[in-house]
Amino acid sequence: MVIDACHEERADQRPRLPVRRAFTLGVVGLLTAAGVLTLSGTASAASTLGGAAAAKGRYFGAAVAANHLGEGQYAATLDTEFNAVTPENEMKWESVESSRNSFNFGAADQIVSHAQGKSMKIRGHTLVWHSQLPGWVGGLGATDLRSAMNNHITKVMQHYQGKIYAWDVVNEAFQDGGSGARRSSPFQDKLGDGFIEEAFRTARAADPNAKLCYNDYNTDGQNAKSNAVYAMVKDFKARGVPIDCVGFQSHFNSQSPVPGDYQQNLQRFADLGVDVQITELDIEGSGSAQADSYRRVTQACLAVSRCTGITVWGIPDKYSWRASGTPLLFDDNYGKKPAYDAVLAALGGSGGGDGGGGGGGGRSCTVSYAETQRWGDRFNGQVTVRAGSSAISGWTVTVTLRSAQTVSATWNGSPSWDSSGKVMTMKPNGNGNLGAGASTSFGFTVMANGDWSAPTIGSCTAS
């Protein structure tokens, strides 16, 4: 059986999304229905994912493979964009203790050393998991297994004591489906329900200062599985079992999209008195649909005060465990995708020279959006384009609609549309020449079709 970067091949593996054409989209803004937001490359706005997240009191990390750190673009993108790392496989049991009580930390140490050199947070992944487990573990009797589990937790955590921000102490211990039952594993089958509590108590003793997390998938919305995890965490908190955080893996695609109650689910766990972390985020797809899903996940984390950070499970699509679904923020050539722009803007960052307020020869422009009128089935939006410190002779702005919306009219601009009919590129209609600091505007009528969300306004490109 082939083991992927995060998971074993499961019988319940979700179908992959078809690869869609990537649409052009600039920096995506956080917009309220009646609010105004300006997109500009201000000096105060961070221009990287990690920097923008840090400004919001959070981290933005990536899962990292030691064997890619020697690739220049990989390391450069990691170092520039992220302020946290999670080893993909290098800290799993089969990697560090393939033979009983014989530990090899070489590859994991490489990642930790690299991250420390860049002052990045490090998430430890994972101590107790049914998968990627060396065969000798499953062959132990209950007494030996308990001893081996506690020894493994203690030795690994003490090796990295003071270096790891948070540990996924136990990973994926609950079944899928409607039962809410525990998953069969050597630990569950031989040690019973108490193995999770014992693992957390052992972990606290091994490194009292590390955050201790439970991590799982398909728990992103409220369902039988997440309810079972919720009940466990609530019980642990009530009885003083040491648990500090819950990780939500957040692997999404068209068959398993971002749940409508995603934010509410994060919040109910946070209300138990634990931090919540998005630990393995990837969203299959491309273009504006993928960007919108990434935006919603980022906004949900920002809306929950105890959501301390987001980790995407990889850097470029080609190294993803679901590479054919193109689920990450960077394409195979490390180009920033529309999803990247969406996340950066949701974090309050600016695209800098890559997307925000740019143009040739020092020319620049910014845009702001406002809803100007609303009726029972439609609303008008207005985009104001303002030249920077130099005169411009033209401008280009993208407007991306939500999936249900359509545009019935436009004015003061010349629109063109992509093949989806959802991304409108607006150029001047006799109002392209603007002096330094001067402004113009264009407008459009959106048929809501039940979705009153503001459209996504891309950054302004000057000419």
Coordinates of C-alpha atoms in Angstrom, one line a residue:
M1 CA 0.0 0.0 0.0
V2 CA 1.4 3.4 -1.0
I3 CA 1.6 5.9 1.8
D4 CA 1.0 9.5 0.8
A5 CA 2.4 12.7 2.3
C6 CA -0.1 12.7 5.1
H7 CA -2.4 9.7 4.9
E8 CA -2.6 6.1 4.0
E9 CA -4.7 5.4 0.9
R10 CA -8.1 5.0 2.5
A11 CA -11.2 3.1 1.4
D12 CA -13.1 6.3 1.9
Q13 CA -10.7 8.4 -0.2
R14 CA -12.6 11.4 -1.6
P15 CA -13.0 11.7 -5.4
R16 CA -10.7 14.3 -6.9
L17 CA -11.9 17.4 -8.6
P18 CA -11.3 17.7 -12.3
V19 CA -8.6 20.2 -13.1
R20 CA -10.1 23.5 -14.2
R21 CA -8.6 26.3 -16.2
A22 CA -7.0 28.8 -13.9
F23 CA -8.7 32.2 -14.1
T24 CA -6.9 35.5 -13.8
L25 CA -7.6 37.1 -10.4
G26 CA -5.9 39.9 -8.5
V27 CA -5.7 40.4 -4.8
V28 CA -9.0 39.5 -3.3
G29 CA -10.6 41.9 -0.8
L30 CA -12.7 41.3 2.3
L31 CA -15.9 43.1 1.5
T32 CA -19.1 43.6 3.4
A33 CA -22.4 44.1 1.6
A34 CA -22.4 47.9 2.3
G35 CA -18.8 48.5 3.2
V36 CA -16.0 50.1 1.4
L37 CA -12.5 48.6 1.0
T38 CA -9.5 50.0 -0.7
L39 CA -6.9 47.7 -2.3
S40 CA -3.5 49.3 -2.4
G41 CA 0.1 48.5 -1.8
T42 CA 0.5 50.4 1.4
A43 CA 3.8 50.1 3.2
S44 CA 2.0 48.9 6.4
A45 CA 0.4 45.9 4.7
A46 CA 2.5 42.7 4.8
S47 CA 3.3 41.2 1.4
T48 CA 3.7 37.5 2.4
L49 CA 1.4 35.0 3.9
G50 CA 3.4 34.6 7.1
G51 CA 3.9 38.3 7.5
A52 CA 0.2 39.1 7.0
A53 CA -0.8 36.3 9.4
A54 CA 1.6 37.5 12.0
A55 CA 0.0 40.9 11.8
K56 CA -3.2 39.2 12.8
G57 CA -1.5 37.4 15.7
R58 CA -1.4 34.0 13.9
Y59 CA 1.0 31.8 12.0
F60 CA 0.7 30.6 8.4
G61 CA 2.6 27.4 7.8
A62 CA 3.4 24.7 5.3
A63 CA 4.0 21.0 5.5
V64 CA 7.7 20.5 4.5
A65 CA 9.6 17.5 3.2
A66 CA 13.3 17.4 4.1
N67 CA 14.2 16.0 0.7
H68 CA 13.0 19.2 -1.1
L69 CA 14.9 21.7 1.1
G70 CA 17.8 21.4 -1.3
E71 CA 15.7 22.7 -4.2
G72 CA 16.3 26.5 -4.5
Q73 CA 12.7 27.6 -5.4
Y74 CA 11.2 25.3 -2.7
A75 CA 13.4 26.7 0.1
A76 CA 13.1 30.3 -1.1
T77 CA 9.3 30.1 -1.3
L78 CA 9.2 28.5 2.2
D79 CA 11.5 31.0 3.7
T80 CA 9.8 34.0 2.1
E81 CA 6.1 33.1 2.5
F82 CA 5.7 31.0 5.7
N83 CA 6.4 31.5 9.3
A84 CA 5.6 27.9 10.5
V85 CA 6.4 24.4 9.4
T86 CA 5.1 20.9 9.9
P87 CA 7.3 17.9 8.8
E88 CA 5.3 15.8 6.4
N89 CA 6.6 12.4 7.3
E90 CA 9.9 12.9 9.1
M91 CA 8.5 12.8 12.7
K92 CA 6.1 9.9 12.2
W93 CA 6.8 6.7 14.2
E94 CA 8.2 4.6 11.2
S95 CA 10.6 7.5 10.4
V96 CA 12.1 8.0 13.9
E97 CA 11.8 4.6 15.6
S98 CA 11.7 1.9 12.9
S99 CA 13.3 -0.5 15.4
R100 CA 12.3 -0.6 19.1
N101 CA 14.1 2.1 21.2
S102 CA 16.5 2.9 18.3
F103 CA 15.8 6.5 17.2
N104 CA 16.9 8.3 14.0
F105 CA 16.1 12.0 14.0
G106 CA 18.3 13.0 11.0
A107 CA 15.6 14.1 8.5
A108 CA 13.4 15.6 11.2
D109 CA 16.4 17.5 12.6
Q110 CA 17.1 18.9 9.2
I111 CA 13.6 20.5 9.0
V112 CA 13.8 21.7 12.6
S113 CA 17.2 23.3 12.1
H114 CA 16.0 25.0 8.9
A115 CA 12.9 26.4 10.6
Q116 CA 14.8 27.6 13.7
G117 CA 17.2 29.4 11.4
K118 CA 14.3 31.3 10.0
S119 CA 12.6 31.8 13.4
M120 CA 9.6 29.8 12.3
K121 CA 7.1 28.0 14.6
I122 CA 7.3 24.2 14.4
R123 CA 4.4 21.8 14.7
G124 CA 5.3 18.2 15.6
H125 CA 3.4 15.6 13.6
T126 CA 2.6 13.0 14.9
L127 CA 3.3 10.9 18.0
V128 CA 0.5 8.2 18.1
W129 CA -1.2 7.2 14.9
H130 CA -2.5 3.9 13.5
S131 CA -0.7 4.5 10.1
Q132 CA 2.9 4.7 9.1
L133 CA 3.6 2.6 12.1
P134 CA 6.5 0.1 12.1
G135 CA 5.4 -3.5 12.1
W136 CA 7.0 -4.3 15.4
V137 CA 4.5 -2.1 17.3
G138 CA 1.5 -4.0 16.2
G139 CA 3.0 -7.3 17.3
L140 CA 3.4 -6.2 21.0
G141 CA 1.1 -7.4 23.8
A142 CA -0.8 -4.8 25.8
T143 CA 1.8 -4.3 28.5
D144 CA 4.7 -3.9 26.1
L145 CA 2.6 -1.7 23.8
R146 CA 1.8 0.7 26.6
S147 CA 5.4 0.9 27.6
A148 CA 6.5 1.4 23.9
M149 CA 3.9 4.1 23.3
N150 CA 4.9 6.1 26.4
N151 CA 8.6 5.6 25.7
H152 CA 8.2 6.8 22.1
I153 CA 6.3 9.9 23.2
T154 CA 8.8 10.7 25.9
K155 CA 12.0 10.2 23.8
V156 CA 10.7 12.1 20.8
M157 CA 9.3 15.0 22.8
Q158 CA 12.4 15.3 25.0
H159 CA 14.7 15.3 21.9
Y160 CA 12.8 18.4 20.6
Q161 CA 12.0 19.9 24.0
G162 CA 11.8 23.7 23.7
K163 CA 11.8 23.6 19.9
I164 CA 8.3 22.5 19.1
Y165 CA 5.4 24.9 19.4
A166 CA 2.6 22.3 19.3
W167 CA 2.4 18.5 18.9
D168 CA -0.2 16.4 17.3
V169 CA -0.1 13.9 20.2
V170 CA -2.8 11.6 18.8
N171 CA -3.9 11.6 15.2
E172 CA -7.1 10.2 13.6
A173 CA -8.4 8.0 16.4
F174 CA -12.1 8.1 15.4
Q175 CA -14.0 6.3 12.6
D176 CA -15.7 8.0 9.7
G177 CA -19.4 7.5 9.3
G178 CA -22.3 8.0 11.7
S179 CA -21.2 5.9 14.6
G180 CA -18.8 8.3 16.3
A181 CA -16.8 5.2 17.4
R182 CA -13.1 4.9 17.9
R183 CA -11.0 3.6 15.0
S184 CA -9.5 0.1 15.2
S185 CA -5.8 0.3 15.8
P186 CA -3.2 -1.5 17.9
F187 CA -3.6 1.2 20.6
Q188 CA -7.4 1.1 20.6
D189 CA -7.7 -2.7 20.3
K190 CA -5.1 -3.5 23.0
L191 CA -5.2 -0.5 25.4
G192 CA -8.8 0.6 25.0
D193 CA -10.4 4.1 25.1
G194 CA -7.9 5.2 27.8
F195 CA -4.9 5.2 25.4
I196 CA -5.6 8.8 24.2
E197 CA -5.7 10.2 27.8
E198 CA -2.6 8.3 28.7
A199 CA -0.8 9.6 25.6
F200 CA -1.7 13.2 26.5
R201 CA -0.6 12.8 30.2
T202 CA 2.7 11.3 29.1
A203 CA 3.2 14.1 26.6
R204 CA 2.6 16.8 29.2
A205 CA 5.2 15.2 31.5
A206 CA 7.7 15.0 28.6
D207 CA 7.5 18.6 27.6
P208 CA 5.3 20.8 29.9
N209 CA 5.6 23.8 27.6
A210 CA 4.5 22.4 24.2
K211 CA 0.9 22.7 23.1
L212 CA -0.8 19.3 23.0
C213 CA -3.2 18.8 20.2
Y214 CA -5.7 16.1 19.0
N215 CA -5.8 16.1 15.1
D216 CA -8.3 14.6 12.7
Y217 CA -9.9 14.8 9.3
N218 CA -13.7 15.0 8.3
T219 CA -14.3 16.9 11.5
D220 CA -14.5 20.3 9.9
G221 CA -18.3 20.6 10.2
Q222 CA -20.6 19.3 12.8
N223 CA -21.2 15.6 12.3
A224 CA -21.1 12.3 14.2
K225 CA -17.3 12.2 14.1
S226 CA -16.7 15.8 15.2
N227 CA -19.3 15.4 17.9
A228 CA -17.4 12.4 19.2
V229 CA -14.2 14.4 19.3
Y230 CA -16.0 17.3 20.9
A231 CA -17.3 15.0 23.6
M232 CA -13.8 13.7 24.3
V233 CA -12.3 17.2 24.5
K234 CA -15.1 18.4 26.8
D235 CA -14.6 15.4 29.0
F236 CA -10.8 16.0 29.1
K237 CA -11.2 19.6 30.0
A238 CA -13.7 18.7 32.8
R239 CA -11.4 16.1 34.3
G240 CA -8.1 18.0 33.9
V241 CA -6.6 15.8 31.2
P242 CA -4.0 18.0 29.5
I243 CA -5.2 19.1 26.1
D244 CA -4.4 22.5 24.6
C245 CA -5.6 22.4 21.0
V246 CA -7.6 20.6 18.4
G247 CA -6.4 20.3 14.8
F248 CA -8.8 20.3 11.8
Q249 CA -7.1 18.9 8.8
S250 CA -9.4 20.6 6.2
H251 CA -8.9 18.5 3.1
F252 CA -11.6 19.7 0.7
N253 CA -12.8 19.0 -2.8
S254 CA -16.1 19.3 -4.8
Q255 CA -17.6 16.2 -3.1
S256 CA -16.4 17.4 0.3
P257 CA -16.5 21.2 0.2
V258 CA -15.9 23.7 3.0
P259 CA -18.9 23.1 5.3
G260 CA -21.4 25.9 5.8
D261 CA -20.9 25.6 9.5
Y262 CA -17.1 25.5 9.4
Q263 CA -16.6 28.7 11.5
Q264 CA -19.3 27.7 13.9
N265 CA -17.7 24.3 14.4
L266 CA -14.3 25.9 15.1
Q267 CA -15.9 28.2 17.5
R268 CA -17.7 25.5 19.5
F269 CA -14.4 23.7 20.1
A270 CA -12.7 27.0 21.1
D271 CA -15.5 27.6 23.6
L272 CA -14.4 24.5 25.4
G273 CA -11.2 26.3 26.3
V274 CA -8.8 24.9 23.7
D275 CA -7.0 26.5 20.7
V276 CA -8.1 25.4 17.3
Q277 CA -5.7 25.1 14.4
I278 CA -6.2 24.4 10.7
T279 CA -3.5 21.8 10.3
E280 CA -3.4 20.3 6.7
L281 CA -5.4 22.6 4.5
D282 CA -5.6 21.8 0.8
I283 CA -8.6 22.4 -1.5
E284 CA -8.8 20.7 -4.9
G285 CA -9.8 22.9 -7.9
S286 CA -8.5 26.0 -9.5
G287 CA -9.4 29.6 -10.4
S288 CA -12.0 31.7 -8.7
A289 CA -13.9 28.8 -7.1
Q290 CA -10.8 27.5 -5.4
A291 CA -9.8 31.0 -4.4
D292 CA -13.2 31.6 -2.8
S293 CA -13.0 28.4 -0.7
Y294 CA -9.5 29.4 0.5
R295 CA -10.8 32.8 1.4
R296 CA -13.7 31.4 3.4
V297 CA -11.4 29.1 5.4
T298 CA -9.0 32.0 6.1
Q299 CA -11.8 34.3 7.2
A300 CA -13.3 31.6 9.4
C301 CA -10.0 31.3 11.3
L302 CA -9.7 35.0 11.7
A303 CA -13.2 35.2 13.1
V304 CA -12.4 32.7 15.8
S305 CA -10.1 34.4 18.3
R306 CA -8.6 31.0 19.5
C307 CA -7.8 29.9 15.9
T308 CA -4.1 30.4 16.2
G309 CA -2.9 29.5 12.7
I310 CA -3.3 27.8 9.4
T311 CA -1.0 25.2 7.8
V312 CA -1.3 24.2 4.1
W313 CA -0.2 20.6 3.3
G314 CA 2.6 21.4 0.9
I315 CA 3.9 24.3 -1.2
P316 CA 3.7 23.7 -5.0
D317 CA 0.9 21.5 -6.4
K318 CA 3.4 19.0 -7.9
Y319 CA 4.5 17.9 -4.4
S320 CA 1.0 17.6 -3.0
W321 CA -0.3 14.1 -1.9
R322 CA -3.2 14.9 -4.3
A323 CA -1.2 16.6 -7.0
S324 CA -3.7 15.9 -9.8
G325 CA -6.3 18.0 -7.9
T326 CA -4.0 21.0 -7.9
P327 CA -5.0 21.8 -4.3
L328 CA -2.3 24.2 -3.1
L329 CA -1.5 28.0 -3.3
F330 CA 1.4 27.7 -5.7
D331 CA 1.4 26.0 -9.1
D332 CA 4.1 23.5 -10.3
N333 CA 6.4 26.4 -11.2
Y334 CA 5.9 28.2 -7.8
G335 CA 3.6 30.8 -9.5
K336 CA 1.1 32.4 -7.1
K337 CA -2.4 31.1 -7.9
P338 CA -5.7 33.1 -7.4
A339 CA -6.1 31.2 -4.2
Y340 CA -2.8 32.7 -2.9
D341 CA -4.1 36.2 -3.7
A342 CA -7.4 35.4 -1.9
V343 CA -5.6 34.2 1.3
L344 CA -3.2 37.1 1.4
A345 CA -6.0 39.6 1.0
A346 CA -8.2 37.9 3.5
L347 CA -5.3 38.2 6.0
G348 CA -5.1 41.9 5.2
G349 CA -1.9 41.7 3.2
S350 CA -0.9 43.4 0.0
G351 CA 0.3 41.7 -3.1
G352 CA 3.2 44.1 -3.5
G353 CA 5.0 43.9 -6.9
D354 CA 3.2 40.6 -7.7
G355 CA -0.3 41.8 -7.9
G356 CA -1.3 44.9 -6.0
G357 CA -1.5 48.3 -7.4
G358 CA 1.2 47.8 -10.0
G359 CA 2.1 48.9 -13.4
G360 CA 5.1 49.6 -15.6
G361 CA 7.4 52.6 -15.3
G362 CA 6.4 53.4 -11.7
R363 CA 2.7 53.9 -12.7
S364 CA 0.3 52.5 -10.2
C365 CA -3.4 52.6 -9.2
T366 CA -5.6 51.5 -6.4
V367 CA -9.3 50.4 -6.3
S368 CA -12.1 50.7 -3.7
Y369 CA -15.5 49.1 -3.8
A370 CA -18.9 50.1 -2.4
E371 CA -22.4 48.8 -2.8
T372 CA -24.5 51.8 -3.9
Q373 CA -28.1 50.5 -4.2
R374 CA -30.1 47.4 -3.4
W375 CA -33.5 46.1 -4.6
G376 CA -35.4 42.9 -4.0
D377 CA -33.4 40.8 -6.5
R378 CA -30.3 42.8 -7.4
F379 CA -27.7 45.4 -6.2
N380 CA -25.4 48.0 -7.8
G381 CA -21.7 48.0 -7.1
Q382 CA -19.3 50.8 -7.8
V383 CA -15.5 50.5 -8.2
T384 CA -13.4 53.6 -7.9
V385 CA -10.0 53.6 -9.6
R386 CA -7.4 56.1 -8.4
A387 CA -4.0 56.8 -9.9
G388 CA -1.0 56.7 -7.7
S389 CA 1.8 59.4 -7.6
S390 CA 2.1 59.4 -11.4
A391 CA -0.3 59.9 -14.2
I392 CA -1.7 56.8 -15.9
S393 CA -3.1 56.3 -19.4
G394 CA -5.1 53.1 -18.7
W395 CA -6.2 50.6 -16.0
T396 CA -7.4 47.1 -15.6
V397 CA -9.5 45.6 -12.8
T398 CA -11.1 42.2 -12.4
V399 CA -14.4 41.5 -10.7
T400 CA -15.3 37.9 -9.7
L401 CA -18.9 37.0 -9.0
R402 CA -20.1 34.4 -6.5
S403 CA -21.3 31.2 -8.2
A404 CA -25.0 32.1 -8.3
Q405 CA -24.6 35.7 -9.3
T406 CA -24.8 37.3 -12.8
V407 CA -24.2 40.8 -14.1
S408 CA -27.1 42.4 -15.9
A409 CA -25.6 45.8 -16.7
T410 CA -22.3 47.7 -16.6
W411 CA -21.4 51.4 -17.1
N412 CA -18.3 53.6 -17.5
G413 CA -16.1 50.7 -18.6
S414 CA -15.5 48.1 -21.3
P415 CA -16.0 44.5 -19.8
S416 CA -14.8 41.2 -21.1
W417 CA -15.5 37.8 -19.5
D418 CA -13.6 34.5 -19.0
S419 CA -15.1 31.2 -20.1
S420 CA -16.8 30.6 -16.7
G421 CA -18.8 33.8 -17.1
K422 CA -17.9 34.7 -13.5
V423 CA -14.7 36.7 -13.9
M424 CA -15.2 40.2 -15.5
T425 CA -12.1 42.1 -16.6
M426 CA -13.0 45.8 -16.8
K427 CA -11.0 48.3 -18.8
P428 CA -11.6 52.1 -19.5
N429 CA -14.3 53.4 -21.8
G430 CA -12.9 56.8 -22.4
N431 CA -11.9 57.3 -18.8
G432 CA -8.4 55.7 -18.8
N433 CA -6.3 58.9 -18.6
L434 CA -5.9 60.0 -15.0
G435 CA -3.6 62.5 -13.5
A436 CA -1.6 61.7 -10.4
G437 CA -4.1 61.1 -7.6
A438 CA -7.1 61.6 -9.8
S439 CA -9.9 59.0 -9.9
T440 CA -12.7 57.6 -12.0
S441 CA -15.2 54.9 -11.4
F442 CA -17.2 52.1 -13.1
G443 CA -20.3 50.3 -12.0
F444 CA -22.4 47.1 -12.5
T445 CA -25.7 45.6 -11.5
V446 CA -25.5 42.1 -9.9
M447 CA -28.5 39.8 -10.0
A448 CA -28.1 38.2 -6.6
N449 CA -30.0 34.9 -7.2
G450 CA -30.0 34.4 -3.4
D451 CA -26.3 35.3 -2.8
W452 CA -25.9 38.9 -1.5
S453 CA -22.2 38.6 -0.9
A454 CA -20.1 41.3 -2.4
P455 CA -18.1 40.4 -5.5
T456 CA -14.4 39.9 -5.3
I457 CA -12.5 42.9 -6.6
G458 CA -9.0 42.3 -8.0
S459 CA -6.1 44.7 -7.7
C460 CA -5.7 47.5 -10.2
T461 CA -3.1 47.3 -12.9
A462 CA -2.0 50.6 -14.4
S463 CA -0.6 51.3 -17.9

